[in-house]
Coordinates of C-alpha atoms in Angstrom, one line a residue:
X1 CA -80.3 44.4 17.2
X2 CA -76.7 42.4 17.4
X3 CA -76.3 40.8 14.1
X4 CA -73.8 37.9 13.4
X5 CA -71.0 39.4 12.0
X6 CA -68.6 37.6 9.2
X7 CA -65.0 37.8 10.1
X8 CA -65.0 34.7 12.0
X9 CA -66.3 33.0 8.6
X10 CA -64.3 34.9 6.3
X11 CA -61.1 33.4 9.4
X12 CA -62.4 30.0 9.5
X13 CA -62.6 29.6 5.3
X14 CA -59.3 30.9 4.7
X15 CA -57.4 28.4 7.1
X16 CA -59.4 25.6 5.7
X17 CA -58.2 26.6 2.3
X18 CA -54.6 27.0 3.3
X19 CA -54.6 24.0 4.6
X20 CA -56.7 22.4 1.6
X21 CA -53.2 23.8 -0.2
X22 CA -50.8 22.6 1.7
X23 CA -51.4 19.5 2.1
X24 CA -52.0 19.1 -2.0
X25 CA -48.4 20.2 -2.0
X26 CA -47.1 17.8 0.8
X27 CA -48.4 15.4 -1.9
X28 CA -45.3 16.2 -4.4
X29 CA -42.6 13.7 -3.1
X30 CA -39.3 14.5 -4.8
X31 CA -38.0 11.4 -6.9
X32 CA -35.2 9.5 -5.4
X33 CA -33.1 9.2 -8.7
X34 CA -31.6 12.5 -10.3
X35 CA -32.7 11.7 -13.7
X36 CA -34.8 13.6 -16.1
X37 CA -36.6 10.1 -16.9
X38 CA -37.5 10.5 -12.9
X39 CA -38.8 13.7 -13.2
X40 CA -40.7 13.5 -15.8
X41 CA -42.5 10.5 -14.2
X42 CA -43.8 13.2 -11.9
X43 CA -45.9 15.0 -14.8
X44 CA -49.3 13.0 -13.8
X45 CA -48.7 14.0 -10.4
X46 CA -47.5 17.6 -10.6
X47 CA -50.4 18.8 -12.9
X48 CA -52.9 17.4 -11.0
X49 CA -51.7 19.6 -8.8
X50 CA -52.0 22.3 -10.7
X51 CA -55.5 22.1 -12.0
X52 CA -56.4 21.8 -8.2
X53 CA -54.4 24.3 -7.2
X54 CA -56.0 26.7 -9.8
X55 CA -59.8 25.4 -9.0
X56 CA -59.2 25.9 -5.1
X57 CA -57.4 29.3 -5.8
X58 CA -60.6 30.9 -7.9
X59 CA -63.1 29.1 -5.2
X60 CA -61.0 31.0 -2.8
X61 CA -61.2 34.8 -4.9
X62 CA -65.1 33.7 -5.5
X63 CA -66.0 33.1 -2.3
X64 CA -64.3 36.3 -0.9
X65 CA -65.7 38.2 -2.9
X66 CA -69.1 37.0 -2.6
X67 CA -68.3 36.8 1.6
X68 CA -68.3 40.9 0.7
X69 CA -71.6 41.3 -0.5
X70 CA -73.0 40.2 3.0
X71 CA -73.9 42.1 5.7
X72 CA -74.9 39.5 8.2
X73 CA -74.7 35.8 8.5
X74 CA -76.9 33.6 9.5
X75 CA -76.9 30.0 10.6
X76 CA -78.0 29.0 7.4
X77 CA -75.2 30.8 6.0
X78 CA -72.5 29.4 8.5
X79 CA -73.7 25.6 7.6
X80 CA -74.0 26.2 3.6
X81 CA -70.4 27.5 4.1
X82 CA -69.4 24.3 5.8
X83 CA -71.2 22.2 3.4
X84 CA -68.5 23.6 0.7
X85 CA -65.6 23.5 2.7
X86 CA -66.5 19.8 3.0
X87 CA -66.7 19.1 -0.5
X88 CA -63.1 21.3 -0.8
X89 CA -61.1 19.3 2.1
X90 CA -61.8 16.3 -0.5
X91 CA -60.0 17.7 -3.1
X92 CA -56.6 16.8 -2.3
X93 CA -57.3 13.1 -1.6
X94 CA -58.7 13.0 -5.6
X95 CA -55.9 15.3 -6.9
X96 CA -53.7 12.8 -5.5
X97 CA -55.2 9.6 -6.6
X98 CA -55.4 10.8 -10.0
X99 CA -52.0 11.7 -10.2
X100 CA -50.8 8.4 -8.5
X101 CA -53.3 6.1 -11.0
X102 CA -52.0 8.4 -14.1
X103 CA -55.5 9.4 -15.0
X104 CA -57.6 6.1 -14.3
X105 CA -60.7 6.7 -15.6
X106 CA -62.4 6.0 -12.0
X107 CA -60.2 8.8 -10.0
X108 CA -60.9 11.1 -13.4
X109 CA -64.8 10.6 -12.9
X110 CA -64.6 11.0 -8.9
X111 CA -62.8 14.3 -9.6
X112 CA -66.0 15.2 -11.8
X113 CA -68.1 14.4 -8.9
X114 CA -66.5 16.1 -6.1
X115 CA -66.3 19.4 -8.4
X116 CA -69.7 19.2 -9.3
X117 CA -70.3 18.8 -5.7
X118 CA -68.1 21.7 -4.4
X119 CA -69.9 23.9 -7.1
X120 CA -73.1 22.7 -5.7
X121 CA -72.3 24.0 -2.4
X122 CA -70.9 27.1 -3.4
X123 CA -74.1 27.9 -5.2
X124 CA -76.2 26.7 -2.2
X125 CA -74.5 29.4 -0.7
X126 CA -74.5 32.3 -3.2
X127 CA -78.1 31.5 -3.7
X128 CA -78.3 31.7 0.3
X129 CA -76.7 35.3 0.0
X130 CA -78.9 36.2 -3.2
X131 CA -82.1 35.8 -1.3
X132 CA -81.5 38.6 1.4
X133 CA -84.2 41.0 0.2
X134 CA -81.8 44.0 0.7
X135 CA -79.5 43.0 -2.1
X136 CA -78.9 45.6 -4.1
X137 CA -80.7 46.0 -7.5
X138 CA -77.4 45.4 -9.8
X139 CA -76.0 42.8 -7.5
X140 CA -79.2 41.2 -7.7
X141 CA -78.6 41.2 -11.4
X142 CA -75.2 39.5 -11.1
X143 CA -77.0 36.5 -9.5
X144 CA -79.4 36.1 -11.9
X145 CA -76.6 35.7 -14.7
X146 CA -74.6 33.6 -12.2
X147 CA -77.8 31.2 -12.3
X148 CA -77.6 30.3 -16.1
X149 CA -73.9 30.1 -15.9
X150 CA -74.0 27.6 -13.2
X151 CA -77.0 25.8 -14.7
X152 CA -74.1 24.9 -17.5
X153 CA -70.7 24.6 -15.7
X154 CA -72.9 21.9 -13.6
X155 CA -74.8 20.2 -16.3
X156 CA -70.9 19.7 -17.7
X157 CA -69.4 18.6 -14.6
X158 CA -72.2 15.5 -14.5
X159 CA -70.8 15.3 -17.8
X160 CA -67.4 14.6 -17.6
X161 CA -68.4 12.2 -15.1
X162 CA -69.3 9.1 -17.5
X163 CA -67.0 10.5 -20.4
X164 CA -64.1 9.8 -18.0
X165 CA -64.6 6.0 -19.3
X166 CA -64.9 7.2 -23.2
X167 CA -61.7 9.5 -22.7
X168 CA -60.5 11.1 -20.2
X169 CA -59.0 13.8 -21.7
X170 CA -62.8 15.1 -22.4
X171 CA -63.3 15.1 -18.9
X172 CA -60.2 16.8 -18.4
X173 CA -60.8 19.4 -21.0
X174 CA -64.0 20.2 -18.7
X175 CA -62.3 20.5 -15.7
X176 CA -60.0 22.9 -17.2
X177 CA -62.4 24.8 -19.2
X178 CA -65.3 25.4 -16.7
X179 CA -62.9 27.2 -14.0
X180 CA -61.6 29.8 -16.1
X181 CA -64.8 31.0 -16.5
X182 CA -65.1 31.9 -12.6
X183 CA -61.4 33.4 -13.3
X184 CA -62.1 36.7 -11.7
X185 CA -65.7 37.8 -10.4
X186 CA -67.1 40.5 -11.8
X187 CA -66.5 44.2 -11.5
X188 CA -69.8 44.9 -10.3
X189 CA -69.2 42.9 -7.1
X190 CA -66.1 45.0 -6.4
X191 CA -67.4 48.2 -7.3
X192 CA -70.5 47.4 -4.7
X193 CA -67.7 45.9 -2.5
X194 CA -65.8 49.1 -2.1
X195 CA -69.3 51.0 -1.7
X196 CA -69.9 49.5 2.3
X197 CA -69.3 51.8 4.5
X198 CA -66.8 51.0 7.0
X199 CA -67.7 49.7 10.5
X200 CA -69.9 47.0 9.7
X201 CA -70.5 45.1 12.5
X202 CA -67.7 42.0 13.5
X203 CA -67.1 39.1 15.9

C-alpha cells in the first residue's frame, strides 16, 4: 500500500522557517545617525532578535529531527504541522513589537503566549508521531521523558505570562532559559535516525 511520504513536509516547513527568518531580520532598520548613542538605541530591537532567532533555530533542529523518526504521514500529521507553523509565522510580529515598545510588559506577556502556544503545537505533533504503534522501544522512551519535560517548560511559559507585569525580566529569564533545554535533541534520536534504511518511500 502507497503511504504519504514526508519530503514535501520536511520542503514546506523549511521555507516557512526561512521565511519566519528573514523577515525577523528585515525588521533591523539601520539607524539614520552614525552615532554610537544610535546604535545603541538598537539593543531592544537587535536582541529580541536574537532570542527569536535562537527559539526558531532549535524549533527548526527539533522538528527535523523528530520529522526523522517518521515513516509515514498522515493527515493528522500534515495539519498538527500546520498548526505550529502557524503559531511560528507569529513570532516575528511579537519579536518586533517588543523590541519597538522596549520591553512593554504587554508585548513581553504576548511573547509568553505565543511560545507557549508554538510549544503546544509542537508537542501536539510529537505526541502525534509518539503514538504510531511501531515506534521503536527506546524512541518510545525518549517521548516519555519528553512528556515531563514539556509538562514544565509549559507550565513556565503560562508563567511568565502574568509576571511580565511584576517584571519583565522574570519573564525574560524564562524565555531564555526554557530553550536551551531543547538545545540539541538527543543522541538517541540520531542514532535511530541513521538506523532507516535508505529508500523510504517520498513524494
Amino acid at each position: 500500500m502507497h503511504t504519504l511520504g514526508k519530503n514535501r513536509l520536511e520542503a514546506f516547513s523549511d521555507g516557512v522557517v526561512a521565511i519566519i527568518i528573514t523577515i525577523m531580520v528585515l525588521e533591523l532598520k539601520p539607524p539614520h545617525a552614525t552615532t554610537p548613542e544610535a546604535l545603541f538605541q538598537l539593543a531592544p530591537v537587535f536582541l529580541s532578535y536574537v532570542l527569536s532567532f535562537v527559539v526558531v533555530a532549535i524549533v527548526w533542529v527539533n522538528h527535523h529531527h523528530l520529522l526523522h523518526t517518521v515513516d509515514h504521514v498522515s493527515g493528522r500529521i500534515l495539519w498538527l504541522n500546520n498548526h505550529l507553523l502557524f503559531w511560528l509565522s507569529l513570532v516575528p510580529f511579537i519579536t518586533a513589537w517588543i523590541g519597538e515598545s522596549h520591553l512593554a510588559p504587554l508585548p513581553v506577556a504576548l511573547y509568553g503566549l505565543v511560545l507557549f502556544c508554538s510549544g503546544a503545537a509542537f508537542d501536539l505533533l510529537r505526541r502525534a508521531i509518539a503514538s504510531d504503534p511501531a515506534t521503536d522501544p527506546a524512541l518510545a522512551e525518549v517521548h516519555r521523558r519528553s512528556n515531563r519535560t514539556n509538562a514544565v517548560t509549559m507550565a513556565l511559559y503560562v508563567a511568565s505570562v502574568p509576571l511580565a507585569w511584576v517584571s519583565v525580566w522574570l519573564s525574560v529569564a524564562i524565555y531564555v532559559a526554557v530553550p536551551l533545554l531543547y538545545f540539541m535533541p538527543g543522541r538517541t534520536i540520531e542514532k535511530l535516525s541513521s538506523a532507516v534504511p535508505a529508500g523510504a518511500p517520498a513524494d
